[in-house]
Amino acid sequence: VTFQNKWSKPSTPKMTERFSDALKPKGPLKPRVQSAIVRLQKQVTKLDGMLAKLAERDAKIFKRIVEATQQHDAHTSKVLSSELVEVRKVSKVLGNARIALEQIELRLSTAHDLGDTIVTIMPTIGH
């Protein structure tokens, strides 16, 4: 085993380990749901930052297009317009990904709250 393999290649679990991990839960569910919610929140925050940078880039490119058009520089405005289209496509994809992650986060939060409620109510039901 070389240093390069240890450094860059992640260790892949064996097939039996993957099956046992899928079949047997790894401890209590509540902490796993909480950590998943936190990870999702971090990802949403990262996407917010990326979207803000893209919006800033969109505004800069749009301003340059306006300036090029005012100076009757058709070639520059055409090239910049193509770039603006690509920036807006990426923004749309990232925006959709952000919404999807927020929906998952909301579902997990709801499940987490429902689990807490059930744990609280169970003694009164008599189980």
Coordinates of N, CA and C in Angstrom, one line a residue:
V1 N 0.9 -1.2 0.0 CA 0.0 0.0 0.0 C 0.9 1.2 0.0
T2 N 0.7 2.1 -1.0 CA 1.5 3.3 -1.1 C 0.9 4.4 -0.3
F3 N 1.7 5.4 -0.1 CA 1.3 6.7 0.6 C 0.2 7.3 -0.2
Q4 N 0.3 7.4 -1.5 CA -0.7 8.0 -2.3 C -2.0 7.4 -2.2
N5 N -2.1 6.1 -2.1 CA -3.4 5.4 -2.0 C -4.0 5.7 -0.6
K6 N -3.2 5.7 0.4 CA -3.7 6.0 1.8 C -4.2 7.4 1.9
W7 N -3.5 8.3 1.1 CA -3.8 9.7 1.2 C -5.1 10.1 0.5
S8 N -5.2 9.7 -0.8 CA -6.3 10.2 -1.6 C -7.5 9.2 -1.8
K9 N -7.3 7.9 -1.7 CA -8.4 7.0 -1.9 C -9.1 6.7 -0.5
P10 N -10.4 6.9 -0.5 CA -11.1 6.6 0.8 C -11.2 5.0 0.8
S11 N -11.2 4.6 2.1 CA -11.3 3.1 2.2 C -12.8 2.7 1.9
T12 N -13.0 1.7 1.2 CA -14.3 1.3 0.8 C -14.7 0.1 1.7
P13 N -15.9 0.2 2.3 CA -16.3 -0.9 3.2 C -16.6 -2.1 2.3
K14 N -16.4 -3.3 2.9 CA -16.7 -4.5 2.3 C -18.2 -4.7 2.1
M15 N -18.6 -5.6 1.2 CA -20.0 -5.8 0.9 C -20.8 -6.2 2.2
T16 N -20.2 -7.1 3.0 CA -20.9 -7.6 4.2 C -21.1 -6.4 5.2
E17 N -20.1 -5.6 5.3 CA -20.2 -4.4 6.2 C -21.3 -3.5 5.8
R18 N -21.4 -3.3 4.5 CA -22.5 -2.4 4.0 C -23.9 -3.0 4.3
F19 N -24.0 -4.3 4.1 CA -25.3 -4.9 4.4 C -25.6 -4.9 5.9
S20 N -24.6 -5.1 6.7 CA -24.9 -5.1 8.2 C -25.2 -3.7 8.6
D21 N -24.5 -2.7 8.0 CA -24.8 -1.3 8.4 C -26.2 -0.9 7.9
A22 N -26.7 -1.4 6.8 CA -28.0 -1.1 6.3 C -29.1 -1.8 7.2
L23 N -28.8 -3.0 7.6 CA -29.9 -3.7 8.3 C -29.9 -3.4 9.8
K24 N -28.8 -3.1 10.4 CA -28.7 -2.9 11.9 C -28.6 -1.4 12.1
P25 N -29.5 -0.8 12.9 CA -29.4 0.6 13.2 C -28.1 0.9 14.0
K26 N -27.5 2.1 13.8 CA -26.3 2.4 14.5 C -26.6 3.3 15.7
G27 N -27.2 2.7 16.7 CA -27.6 3.5 17.9 C -28.9 4.2 17.8
P28 N -29.2 5.1 18.8 CA -30.5 5.8 18.8 C -30.7 6.6 17.6
L29 N -32.0 6.7 17.2 CA -32.3 7.5 16.0 C -32.3 9.0 16.2
K30 N -32.7 9.5 17.4 CA -32.8 10.9 17.6 C -31.4 11.6 17.4
P31 N -30.3 11.2 17.9 CA -29.1 11.9 17.6 C -28.7 11.9 16.1
R32 N -29.0 10.8 15.5 CA -28.7 10.7 14.0 C -29.5 11.7 13.2
V33 N -30.8 11.8 13.6 CA -31.7 12.8 12.9 C -31.2 14.2 13.2
Q34 N -30.8 14.5 14.5 CA -30.3 15.8 14.8 C -29.0 16.1 14.0
S35 N -28.1 15.2 13.9 CA -26.9 15.5 13.2 C -27.1 15.6 11.7
A36 N -28.1 14.9 11.2 CA -28.5 15.1 9.8 C -29.1 16.5 9.5
I37 N -29.9 16.9 10.4 CA -30.5 18.3 10.3 C -29.4 19.3 10.3
V38 N -28.4 19.2 11.2 CA -27.3 20.1 11.3 C -26.5 20.1 10.0
R39 N -26.2 18.9 9.5 CA -25.4 18.9 8.3 C -26.2 19.5 7.1
L40 N -27.5 19.3 7.1 CA -28.3 19.9 6.0 C -28.3 21.4 6.1
Q41 N -28.4 21.9 7.4 CA -28.3 23.4 7.6 C -27.0 24.0 7.1
K42 N -25.9 23.2 7.3 CA -24.6 23.7 6.9 C -24.6 23.8 5.3
Q43 N -25.1 22.7 4.7 CA -25.2 22.7 3.2 C -26.0 23.9 2.7
V44 N -27.1 24.1 3.3 CA -28.0 25.2 2.9 C -27.2 26.5 3.0
T45 N -26.5 26.7 4.1 CA -25.7 27.9 4.3 C -24.6 28.1 3.2
K46 N -24.0 26.9 2.9 CA -23.0 27.0 1.8 C -23.6 27.4 0.5
L47 N -24.8 26.8 0.2 CA -25.5 27.1 -1.0 C -25.9 28.6 -1.1
D48 N -26.3 29.1 0.1 CA -26.6 30.6 0.2 C -25.4 31.4 -0.2
G49 N -24.3 31.1 0.3 CA -23.1 31.8 -0.1 C -22.8 31.7 -1.6
M50 N -22.9 30.5 -2.1 CA -22.7 30.4 -3.6 C -23.7 31.2 -4.4
L51 N -24.9 31.2 -4.0 CA -25.9 31.9 -4.7 C -25.7 33.4 -4.6
A52 N -25.2 33.9 -3.4 CA -24.9 35.3 -3.3 C -23.8 35.7 -4.2
K53 N -22.7 34.9 -4.3 CA -21.6 35.1 -5.2 C -22.1 35.2 -6.7
L54 N -22.9 34.2 -7.0 CA -23.5 34.2 -8.4 C -24.3 35.4 -8.7
A55 N -25.1 35.8 -7.7 CA -25.9 37.0 -7.9 C -25.1 38.2 -8.2
E56 N -24.0 38.3 -7.4 CA -23.0 39.4 -7.6 C -22.4 39.4 -9.0
R57 N -22.0 38.2 -9.4 CA -21.4 38.0 -10.7 C -22.4 38.4 -11.8
D58 N -23.7 37.9 -11.6 CA -24.7 38.2 -12.5 C -24.9 39.8 -12.7
A59 N -24.9 40.5 -11.6 CA -25.0 42.0 -11.7 C -23.9 42.6 -12.4
K60 N -22.6 42.1 -12.1 CA -21.5 42.7 -12.8 C -21.5 42.4 -14.3
I61 N -21.8 41.2 -14.7 CA -21.9 40.9 -16.1 C -23.0 41.7 -16.8
F62 N -24.1 41.8 -16.1 CA -25.2 42.6 -16.7 C -24.8 44.0 -16.9
K63 N -24.1 44.6 -15.9 CA -23.7 46.0 -16.1 C -22.7 46.1 -17.2
R64 N -21.8 45.1 -17.4 CA -20.9 45.2 -18.5 C -21.6 45.1 -19.8
I65 N -22.7 44.3 -19.9 CA -23.4 44.1 -21.1 C -24.1 45.5 -21.5
V66 N -24.6 46.1 -20.5 CA -25.3 47.4 -20.7 C -24.2 48.4 -21.2
E67 N -23.1 48.4 -20.6 CA -22.0 49.4 -21.1 C -21.6 49.0 -22.5
A68 N -21.4 47.8 -22.8 CA -21.0 47.4 -24.2 C -22.0 47.7 -25.2
T69 N -23.3 47.5 -24.8 CA -24.4 47.9 -25.7 C -24.5 49.4 -26.0
Q70 N -24.2 50.2 -24.9 CA -24.2 51.6 -25.1 C -23.1 52.1 -25.9
Q71 N -22.0 51.3 -25.9 CA -20.9 51.7 -26.8 C -20.9 51.0 -28.2
H72 N -22.1 50.4 -28.5 CA -22.3 49.7 -29.7 C -21.3 48.6 -30.0
D73 N -20.8 48.0 -29.0 CA -19.9 46.8 -29.1 C -20.7 45.6 -29.1
A74 N -21.2 45.2 -30.2 CA -22.1 44.0 -30.3 C -21.4 42.7 -30.0
H75 N -20.2 42.5 -30.4 CA -19.4 41.3 -30.1 C -19.3 41.1 -28.6
T76 N -18.8 42.1 -27.9 CA -18.6 42.0 -26.5 C -19.9 41.7 -25.7
S77 N -21.0 42.4 -26.1 CA -22.3 42.2 -25.5 C -22.8 40.8 -25.7
K78 N -22.5 40.3 -26.9 CA -23.0 38.9 -27.3 C -22.3 37.9 -26.4
V79 N -21.0 38.0 -26.3 CA -20.2 37.1 -25.5 C -20.6 37.1 -24.0
L80 N -20.7 38.4 -23.5 CA -21.1 38.5 -22.1 C -22.5 38.0 -21.9
S81 N -23.4 38.1 -22.9 CA -24.8 37.6 -22.7 C -24.8 36.1 -22.6
S82 N -23.9 35.5 -23.4 CA -23.8 34.0 -23.3 C -23.3 33.6 -21.9
E83 N -22.4 34.3 -21.4 CA -21.9 34.1 -20.0 C -22.9 34.3 -19.0
L84 N -23.7 35.3 -19.2 CA -24.8 35.6 -18.2 C -25.8 34.5 -18.2
V85 N -26.1 34.0 -19.4 CA -27.1 32.9 -19.5 C -26.6 31.7 -18.7
E86 N -25.3 31.4 -18.8 CA -24.7 30.3 -18.0 C -24.8 30.5 -16.5
V87 N -24.4 31.7 -16.1 CA -24.5 32.0 -14.7 C -25.9 31.9 -14.2
R88 N -26.9 32.3 -14.9 CA -28.3 32.2 -14.5 C -28.7 30.8 -14.4
K89 N -28.2 29.9 -15.4 CA -28.6 28.5 -15.3 C -28.1 27.9 -14.1
V90 N -26.8 28.2 -13.7 CA -26.2 27.6 -12.5 C -26.9 28.1 -11.3
S91 N -27.3 29.4 -11.3 CA -28.0 29.9 -10.2 C -29.4 29.2 -10.0
K92 N -30.0 28.9 -11.1 CA -31.3 28.2 -11.0 C -31.2 26.8 -10.4
V93 N -30.1 26.1 -10.9 CA -29.9 24.7 -10.4 C -29.6 24.8 -8.9
L94 N -28.7 25.7 -8.5 CA -28.3 25.8 -7.1 C -29.5 26.2 -6.2
G95 N -30.4 27.1 -6.8 CA -31.6 27.5 -6.0 C -32.5 26.3 -5.8
N96 N -32.7 25.5 -6.9 CA -33.5 24.3 -6.8 C -32.9 23.3 -5.8
A97 N -31.6 23.1 -5.8 CA -31.0 22.2 -4.8 C -31.2 22.7 -3.4
R98 N -31.1 24.1 -3.2 CA -31.3 24.7 -1.9 C -32.7 24.4 -1.4
I99 N -33.7 24.6 -2.2 CA -35.1 24.3 -1.9 C -35.3 22.8 -1.5
A100 N -34.7 22.0 -2.3 CA -34.8 20.5 -2.0 C -34.2 20.2 -0.6
L101 N -33.0 20.7 -0.3 CA -32.4 20.5 1.0 C -33.2 21.0 2.1
E102 N -33.8 22.2 1.9 CA -34.7 22.8 2.9 C -35.9 21.9 3.2
Q103 N -36.5 21.3 2.1 CA -37.6 20.5 2.3 C -37.2 19.2 3.1
I104 N -36.1 18.7 2.8 CA -35.6 17.5 3.5 C -35.4 17.8 5.0
E105 N -34.8 19.0 5.2 CA -34.6 19.5 6.6 C -35.9 19.6 7.3
L106 N -36.9 20.2 6.7 CA -38.2 20.4 7.3 C -38.8 19.0 7.6
R107 N -38.7 18.1 6.7 CA -39.3 16.7 7.0 C -38.6 16.1 8.2
L108 N -37.3 16.2 8.2 CA -36.5 15.6 9.4 C -36.9 16.3 10.7
S109 N -37.1 17.6 10.6 CA -37.4 18.3 11.8 C -38.8 17.9 12.3
T110 N -39.7 17.7 11.3 CA -41.1 17.2 11.7 C -41.0 15.8 12.3
A111 N -40.2 15.0 11.7 CA -40.1 13.6 12.3 C -39.5 13.6 13.6
H112 N -38.5 14.5 13.8 CA -37.8 14.7 15.1 C -38.8 15.1 16.2
D113 N -39.6 16.1 15.8 CA -40.6 16.7 16.8 C -41.7 15.6 17.1
L114 N -42.1 14.9 16.1 CA -43.1 13.8 16.2 C -42.5 12.7 17.2
G115 N -41.3 12.4 17.0 CA -40.7 11.4 17.9 C -40.6 11.8 19.3
D116 N -40.3 13.1 19.5 CA -40.3 13.7 20.9 C -41.7 13.6 21.5
T117 N -42.7 13.9 20.7 CA -44.1 13.9 21.1 C -44.5 12.5 21.5
I118 N -44.2 11.6 20.7 CA -44.6 10.2 21.0 C -43.9 9.7 22.3
V119 N -42.6 10.0 22.4 CA -41.9 9.6 23.7 C -42.6 10.2 24.9
T120 N -43.1 11.5 24.8 CA -43.7 12.2 25.9 C -45.1 11.6 26.2
I121 N -45.8 11.2 25.1 CA -47.2 10.7 25.3 C -47.2 9.2 25.7
M122 N -46.3 8.4 25.3 CA -46.3 7.0 25.6 C -46.6 6.6 27.0
P123 N -46.0 7.2 28.0 CA -46.3 6.8 29.4 C -47.8 7.1 29.7
T124 N -48.4 8.1 29.2 CA -49.8 8.4 29.5 C -50.8 7.4 28.8
I125 N -50.4 6.8 27.7 CA -51.2 5.9 27.0 C -51.2 4.5 27.7
G126 N -50.0 4.2 28.3 CA -49.9 3.0 29.1 C -49.1 1.9 28.5
H127 N -48.2 2.2 27.6 CA -47.4 1.2 26.9 C -46.1 1.1 27.6

